[in-house]
Amino acid sequence: MTTPSITNSDEATTQRDVAQKSSTEPLIFERSKRGRRGYQLPPLDVPEQSLDELLPASLRRDEIADEVEVSEVDVIRHFTRLSKLNVSIDAGLYPLGSCTMKHNPRINEEIARTPGFALSHPLQPEHQVQGNLELLWTIEQTLKEIFGMPRVTLQPVAGAHGELTGILMVHKALAKSGNARKYILIPDSAHGTNPASAAFAGYEIRELKSNSRGTVELSTLEAAVNEDVAALMVTVPNTLGVFESEIRAMADILHAKGAYLYCDGANLNSFVGIARPGDMGIDVIHSNLHKTFSTPHGGGGPGAGPVGVSAKLVDFVPTPTVERREDGTFYLDFNHPDSIGRMRAFHGNFNVLVRALTYMRSMGPTGMRRIAQLAVLNANYIRARLRNHYHLPYDAPTLHEVVFSDKLQTAHDVHTLDIAKRLMDYGFHPPTIYFPLIVSGALMIEPTESEPREELDAFCEAMIAIARESEERPELVRSAPHTTPVRRLDEARAARQPILRWKR
Ligand SMILES: *Cc1c(COP(=O)(O)O)cnc(C)c1O
């Protein structure tokens, strides 16, 4: 094991290229010089008109606007400098737990750029877009197989949107049988979008306390389920990475009382191609395609949250669905009288669906299984290497992610936020912190399958070095980051009072 060179230095000796120097350079607005041009207009090829003819004086400025005047060189350098400040999966490990920040294969982009996909319009007549309809139909068939379920809607454009779609289907099914019920049960380890979606669909939330393994205790569930409960929303494996090994029994308890089992499928990467949610008794599940099926998802950018349903909910899926005729042609079917209706204008985030299907097809069933196996292996490698240096709050076996806490470091007054900030000095994006909420000072690490052994080792060595620094030089960790363009920001104020406009 090699020791990273930064251990004995407060200064910028990070192995990676953090574009530190450029933070002190003037902004593009400050580079403005009268008369600089970044473009040239072609010669006028229409009859010249006077300004008075074109725009009455009353609508015109008295003075020329105080615009930024810069050259092409200035602009290129400005944006290139900014691009170097971005941290991305293309630059290194991005272990943001629960987010599945895996490599996005470039073949996905190539296929998504195919003109027939990229330039088509959702209002084109069916006969012109048979290929696109076939793509939607094929991705539904593929997800049906992965889920082990009879129907999948592709309309939702995010995991949270899928949750809302799923709960609205449960609501409609229950309402149709005479009682829409009042409550959704949600374990205390759940992602915040679960209660938000259930509340948005009109339900009240009842929290289920996890047991000492971090999973749902059957007796707790049994005591909580009654004829007022519409569904349990559970994440499998849960946000600690622990598989709910009693999921089948949980389904039975719910079904016996006429309630539904909703699965938050954000963690599908840990069992895709190995186990099928439909076989677990799950009635409805969303998959974050942008997580498991490798489409870029930094900065909240376009996603897809298809929802699979069991036979009980098939009638309620959003319209239109894509169907295949006897003669092999495809059409949009609006004839679903019990449908919850549309969840989205048009057909979901089509370009994300193209990327996801490309990924599924390039992996194939065997490759898909391998994804899950390697994702679990990588997470457990990190777990094994770090467990003597960081506290493991739940000792149950974990799948594709591992949650540590700052319990050992708090003795030196070093906390999770400090550890995360210090990791940036070592050139790593920090893991998810302070989530799940049932772990005090959580550090939730998900390496994904796409990381090579060397990268995992470099990350573990940085984490071990930080654990040592926390004992020997805690102030160094508490005052991190030292090498980034900006230090610790007031995140709350940045969100509430963002400065979105440049003013001289
Ligand atoms: C990411 C995530 C969500 C929300 O998904 P979005 O696609 O961001 O809306 C919900 N639950 C869990 C466990 C997640 O990790």
PDB file of N, CA, C and O and ligand atoms in Angstrom, residues 97-100 157-163 189-194 235 237-239 264-267 286-291 297 300 303-305 401 435 444 446, ligand 1:
ATOM      1  N   GLY A  97     -23.291   7.567  -2.781  1.00  0.00           N
ATOM      2  CA  GLY A  97     -24.169   6.445  -2.444  1.00  0.00           C
ATOM      3  C   GLY A  97     -25.614   6.692  -2.829  1.00  0.00           C
ATOM      4  O   GLY A  97     -26.120   7.802  -2.711  1.00  0.00           O
ATOM      5  N   SER A  98     -26.256   5.643  -3.336  1.00  0.00           N
ATOM      6  CA  SER A  98     -27.648   5.652  -3.763  1.00  0.00           C
ATOM      7  C   SER A  98     -27.828   6.257  -5.154  1.00  0.00           C
ATOM      8  O   SER A  98     -28.893   6.145  -5.735  1.00  0.00           O
ATOM      9  N   CYS A  99     -26.796   6.902  -5.676  1.00  0.00           N
ATOM     10  CA  CYS A  99     -26.947   7.591  -6.967  1.00  0.00           C
ATOM     11  C   CYS A  99     -26.422   6.773  -8.148  1.00  0.00           C
ATOM     12  O   CYS A  99     -26.672   7.132  -9.296  1.00  0.00           O
ATOM     13  N   THR A 100     -25.676   5.697  -7.874  1.00  0.00           N
ATOM     14  CA  THR A 100     -25.150   4.822  -8.915  1.00  0.00           C
ATOM     15  C   THR A 100     -24.485   5.619 -10.040  1.00  0.00           C
ATOM     16  O   THR A 100     -24.927   5.621 -11.192  1.00  0.00           O
ATOM     17  N   VAL A 157     -40.387  10.566 -15.714  1.00  0.00           N
ATOM     18  CA  VAL A 157     -39.086  11.071 -16.153  1.00  0.00           C
ATOM     19  C   VAL A 157     -38.065  11.165 -15.014  1.00  0.00           C
ATOM     20  O   VAL A 157     -37.024  11.798 -15.155  1.00  0.00           O
ATOM     21  N   ALA A 158     -38.375  10.559 -13.889  1.00  0.00           N
ATOM     22  CA  ALA A 158     -37.426  10.503 -12.767  1.00  0.00           C
ATOM     23  C   ALA A 158     -37.917   9.424 -11.820  1.00  0.00           C
ATOM     24  O   ALA A 158     -39.082   8.993 -11.905  1.00  0.00           O
ATOM     25  N   GLY A 159     -37.035   9.020 -10.908  1.00  0.00           N
ATOM     26  CA  GLY A 159     -37.453   8.046  -9.904  1.00  0.00           C
ATOM     27  C   GLY A 159     -38.633   8.571  -9.093  1.00  0.00           C
ATOM     28  O   GLY A 159     -39.637   7.870  -8.906  1.00  0.00           O
ATOM     29  N   ALA A 160     -38.523   9.805  -8.630  1.00  0.00           N
ATOM     30  CA  ALA A 160     -39.591  10.378  -7.810  1.00  0.00           C
ATOM     31  C   ALA A 160     -40.905  10.450  -8.597  1.00  0.00           C
ATOM     32  O   ALA A 160     -41.986  10.218  -8.046  1.00  0.00           O
ATOM     33  N   HIS A 161     -40.805  10.754  -9.869  1.00  0.00           N
ATOM     34  CA  HIS A 161     -41.985  10.817 -10.735  1.00  0.00           C
ATOM     35  C   HIS A 161     -42.602   9.417 -10.880  1.00  0.00           C
ATOM     36  O   HIS A 161     -43.826   9.258 -10.902  1.00  0.00           O
ATOM     37  N   GLY A 162     -41.742   8.401 -10.933  1.00  0.00           N
ATOM     38  CA  GLY A 162     -42.205   7.014 -10.961  1.00  0.00           C
ATOM     39  C   GLY A 162     -42.933   6.647  -9.674  1.00  0.00           C
ATOM     40  O   GLY A 162     -43.960   5.970  -9.696  1.00  0.00           O
ATOM     41  N   GLU A 163     -42.396   7.122  -8.552  1.00  0.00           N
ATOM     42  CA  GLU A 163     -43.049   6.856  -7.265  1.00  0.00           C
ATOM     43  C   GLU A 163     -44.475   7.420  -7.274  1.00  0.00           C
ATOM     44  O   GLU A 163     -45.436   6.735  -6.879  1.00  0.00           O
ATOM     45  N   SER A 189     -35.608   4.338   7.088  1.00  0.00           N
ATOM     46  CA  SER A 189     -34.369   4.446   6.304  1.00  0.00           C
ATOM     47  C   SER A 189     -34.627   4.981   4.894  1.00  0.00           C
ATOM     48  O   SER A 189     -33.691   5.133   4.113  1.00  0.00           O
ATOM     49  N   ALA A 190     -35.878   5.270   4.560  1.00  0.00           N
ATOM     50  CA  ALA A 190     -36.229   5.577   3.168  1.00  0.00           C
ATOM     51  C   ALA A 190     -35.658   6.905   2.677  1.00  0.00           C
ATOM     52  O   ALA A 190     -35.349   7.806   3.450  1.00  0.00           O
ATOM     53  N   HIS A 191     -35.557   7.004   1.376  1.00  0.00           N
ATOM     54  CA  HIS A 191     -35.197   8.240   0.681  1.00  0.00           C
ATOM     55  C   HIS A 191     -36.353   9.228   0.842  1.00  0.00           C
ATOM     56  O   HIS A 191     -37.525   8.833   0.837  1.00  0.00           O
ATOM     57  N   GLY A 192     -36.024  10.512   0.978  1.00  0.00           N
ATOM     58  CA  GLY A 192     -37.045  11.529   1.219  1.00  0.00           C
ATOM     59  C   GLY A 192     -38.109  11.628   0.147  1.00  0.00           C
ATOM     60  O   GLY A 192     -39.232  12.093   0.409  1.00  0.00           O
ATOM     61  N   THR A 193     -37.785  11.186  -1.072  1.00  0.00           N
ATOM     62  CA  THR A 193     -38.802  11.284  -2.126  1.00  0.00           C
ATOM     63  C   THR A 193     -39.981  10.349  -1.855  1.00  0.00           C
ATOM     64  O   THR A 193     -41.089  10.623  -2.313  1.00  0.00           O
ATOM     65  N   ASN A 194     -39.773   9.260  -1.102  1.00  0.00           N
ATOM     66  CA  ASN A 194     -40.868   8.309  -0.853  1.00  0.00           C
ATOM     67  C   ASN A 194     -42.022   8.975  -0.097  1.00  0.00           C
ATOM     68  O   ASN A 194     -43.155   8.995  -0.608  1.00  0.00           O
ATOM     69  N   THR A 235     -37.472   0.157  -0.007  1.00  0.00           N
ATOM     70  CA  THR A 235     -36.352   0.181  -0.938  1.00  0.00           C
ATOM     71  C   THR A 235     -35.594  -1.141  -0.806  1.00  0.00           C
ATOM     72  O   THR A 235     -35.290  -1.560   0.310  1.00  0.00           O
ATOM     73  N   PRO A 237     -32.287  -3.461  -2.364  1.00  0.00           N
ATOM     74  CA  PRO A 237     -31.909  -3.464  -0.958  1.00  0.00           C
ATOM     75  C   PRO A 237     -32.086  -2.062  -0.390  1.00  0.00           C
ATOM     76  O   PRO A 237     -32.097  -1.095  -1.151  1.00  0.00           O
ATOM     77  N   ASN A 238     -32.210  -1.956   0.936  1.00  0.00           N
ATOM     78  CA  ASN A 238     -32.534  -0.654   1.506  1.00  0.00           C
ATOM     79  C   ASN A 238     -31.355   0.310   1.427  1.00  0.00           C
ATOM     80  O   ASN A 238     -30.306  -0.015   0.877  1.00  0.00           O
ATOM     81  N   THR A 239     -31.532   1.494   1.979  1.00  0.00           N
ATOM     82  CA  THR A 239     -30.518   2.542   1.794  1.00  0.00           C
ATOM     83  C   THR A 239     -29.253   2.282   2.613  1.00  0.00           C
ATOM     84  O   THR A 239     -28.307   3.062   2.546  1.00  0.00           O
ATOM     85  N   ASP A 264     -39.136   0.857  -4.155  1.00  0.00           N
ATOM     86  CA  ASP A 264     -38.261   1.884  -4.708  1.00  0.00           C
ATOM     87  C   ASP A 264     -37.070   1.137  -5.309  1.00  0.00           C
ATOM     88  O   ASP A 264     -36.274   0.549  -4.584  1.00  0.00           O
ATOM     89  N   GLY A 265     -36.987   1.130  -6.639  1.00  0.00           N
ATOM     90  CA  GLY A 265     -35.974   0.327  -7.330  1.00  0.00           C
ATOM     91  C   GLY A 265     -34.677   1.061  -7.625  1.00  0.00           C
ATOM     92  O   GLY A 265     -33.910   0.637  -8.496  1.00  0.00           O
ATOM     93  N   ALA A 266     -34.403   2.145  -6.886  1.00  0.00           N
ATOM     94  CA  ALA A 266     -33.175   2.911  -7.141  1.00  0.00           C
ATOM     95  C   ALA A 266     -31.929   2.041  -6.985  1.00  0.00           C
ATOM     96  O   ALA A 266     -30.894   2.326  -7.578  1.00  0.00           O
ATOM     97  N   ASN A 267     -32.033   0.973  -6.183  1.00  0.00           N
ATOM     98  CA  ASN A 267     -30.867   0.124  -5.929  1.00  0.00           C
ATOM     99  C   ASN A 267     -30.851  -1.148  -6.772  1.00  0.00           C
ATOM    100  O   ASN A 267     -30.181  -2.115  -6.434  1.00  0.00           O
ATOM    101  N   HIS A 286     -40.395   1.222  -9.406  1.00  0.00           N
ATOM    102  CA  HIS A 286     -39.812   2.101 -10.429  1.00  0.00           C
ATOM    103  C   HIS A 286     -38.334   1.763 -10.551  1.00  0.00           C
ATOM    104  O   HIS A 286     -37.715   1.289  -9.605  1.00  0.00           O
ATOM    105  N   SER A 287     -37.800   2.000 -11.739  1.00  0.00           N
ATOM    106  CA  SER A 287     -36.358   1.874 -11.930  1.00  0.00           C
ATOM    107  C   SER A 287     -35.836   3.220 -12.398  1.00  0.00           C
ATOM    108  O   SER A 287     -36.402   3.833 -13.304  1.00  0.00           O
ATOM    109  N   ASN A 288     -34.772   3.694 -11.752  1.00  0.00           N
ATOM    110  CA  ASN A 288     -34.138   4.926 -12.214  1.00  0.00           C
ATOM    111  C   ASN A 288     -33.193   4.515 -13.336  1.00  0.00           C
ATOM    112  O   ASN A 288     -32.070   4.087 -13.083  1.00  0.00           O
ATOM    113  N   LEU A 289     -33.646   4.628 -14.576  1.00  0.00           N
ATOM    114  CA  LEU A 289     -32.797   4.194 -15.698  1.00  0.00           C
ATOM    115  C   LEU A 289     -31.474   4.938 -15.710  1.00  0.00           C
ATOM    116  O   LEU A 289     -30.446   4.386 -16.090  1.00  0.00           O
ATOM    117  N   HIS A 290     -31.518   6.206 -15.293  1.00  0.00           N
ATOM    118  CA  HIS A 290     -30.290   7.006 -15.291  1.00  0.00           C
ATOM    119  C   HIS A 290     -29.293   6.493 -14.254  1.00  0.00           C
ATOM    120  O   HIS A 290     -28.127   6.850 -14.305  1.00  0.00           O
ATOM    121  N   LYS A 291     -29.732   5.702 -13.304  1.00  0.00           N
ATOM    122  CA  LYS A 291     -28.776   5.099 -12.362  1.00  0.00           C
ATOM    123  C   LYS A 291     -28.332   3.728 -12.905  1.00  0.00           C
ATOM    124  O   LYS A 291     -27.204   3.565 -13.343  1.00  0.00           O
ATOM    125  N   HIS A 297     -26.400  11.614 -15.350  1.00  0.00           N
ATOM    126  CA  HIS A 297     -27.406  12.262 -14.499  1.00  0.00           C
ATOM    127  C   HIS A 297     -26.812  13.180 -13.456  1.00  0.00           C
ATOM    128  O   HIS A 297     -27.280  13.244 -12.341  1.00  0.00           O
ATOM    129  N   GLY A 300     -29.120  16.997 -11.872  1.00  0.00           N
ATOM    130  CA  GLY A 300     -30.567  16.870 -11.972  1.00  0.00           C
ATOM    131  C   GLY A 300     -31.065  16.746 -13.406  1.00  0.00           C
ATOM    132  O   GLY A 300     -32.261  16.845 -13.667  1.00  0.00           O
ATOM    133  N   GLY A 303     -33.821  12.363 -16.731  1.00  0.00           N
ATOM    134  CA  GLY A 303     -33.787  10.979 -16.285  1.00  0.00           C
ATOM    135  C   GLY A 303     -34.969  10.221 -16.843  1.00  0.00           C
ATOM    136  O   GLY A 303     -35.686  10.713 -17.727  1.00  0.00           O
ATOM    137  N   ALA A 304     -35.147   9.002 -16.346  1.00  0.00           N
ATOM    138  CA  ALA A 304     -36.318   8.221 -16.702  1.00  0.00           C
ATOM    139  C   ALA A 304     -36.621   7.273 -15.544  1.00  0.00           C
ATOM    140  O   ALA A 304     -35.707   6.654 -15.013  1.00  0.00           O
ATOM    141  N   GLY A 305     -37.880   7.209 -15.166  1.00  0.00           N
ATOM    142  CA  GLY A 305     -38.274   6.373 -14.023  1.00  0.00           C
ATOM    143  C   GLY A 305     -39.410   5.437 -14.362  1.00  0.00           C
ATOM    144  O   GLY A 305     -40.477   5.494 -13.754  1.00  0.00           O
ATOM    145  N   GLU A 401     -23.588  -1.047  -1.836  1.00  0.00           N
ATOM    146  CA  GLU A 401     -23.071   0.154  -1.172  1.00  0.00           C
ATOM    147  C   GLU A 401     -22.800  -0.164   0.285  1.00  0.00           C
ATOM    148  O   GLU A 401     -23.272  -1.175   0.803  1.00  0.00           O
ATOM    149  N   PHE A 435     -26.935  10.634   5.179  1.00  0.00           N
ATOM    150  CA  PHE A 435     -28.072   9.846   4.689  1.00  0.00           C
ATOM    151  C   PHE A 435     -27.607   8.401   4.606  1.00  0.00           C
ATOM    152  O   PHE A 435     -26.478   8.148   4.163  1.00  0.00           O
ATOM    153  N   MET A 444     -22.078   7.346   2.979  1.00  0.00           N
ATOM    154  CA  MET A 444     -22.684   6.270   2.197  1.00  0.00           C
ATOM    155  C   MET A 444     -21.947   6.132   0.871  1.00  0.00           C
ATOM    156  O   MET A 444     -22.010   6.997   0.005  1.00  0.00           O
ATOM    157  N   GLU A 446     -20.929   4.230  -2.635  1.00  0.00           N
ATOM    158  CA  GLU A 446     -21.342   3.309  -3.706  1.00  0.00           C
ATOM    159  C   GLU A 446     -20.362   3.445  -4.867  1.00  0.00           C
ATOM    160  O   GLU A 446     -20.424   4.394  -5.643  1.00  0.00           O
TER     161      GLU A 446
HETATM  162  C1  LIG B   1     -32.240   8.529  -6.478  1.00  0.00           C
HETATM  163  C2  LIG B   1     -33.239   7.954  -5.544  1.00  0.00           C
HETATM  164  C3  LIG B   1     -34.586   8.337  -5.602  1.00  0.00           C
HETATM  165  C4  LIG B   1     -35.094   9.461  -6.472  1.00  0.00           C
HETATM  166  O1  LIG B   1     -34.850   9.283  -7.810  1.00  0.00           O
HETATM  167  P1  LIG B   1     -34.770  10.504  -8.841  1.00  0.00           P
HETATM  168  O2  LIG B   1     -34.551   9.854 -10.145  1.00  0.00           O
HETATM  169  O3  LIG B   1     -33.632  11.373  -8.387  1.00  0.00           O
HETATM  170  O4  LIG B   1     -36.076  11.244  -8.754  1.00  0.00           O
HETATM  171  C5  LIG B   1     -35.478   7.678  -4.774  1.00  0.00           C
HETATM  172  N1  LIG B   1     -35.063   6.738  -3.914  1.00  0.00           N
HETATM  173  C6  LIG B   1     -33.762   6.368  -3.806  1.00  0.00           C
HETATM  174  C7  LIG B   1     -33.376   5.303  -2.831  1.00  0.00           C
HETATM  175  C8  LIG B   1     -32.804   6.977  -4.615  1.00  0.00           C
HETATM  176  O5  LIG B   1     -31.518   6.638  -4.508  1.00  0.00           O
END
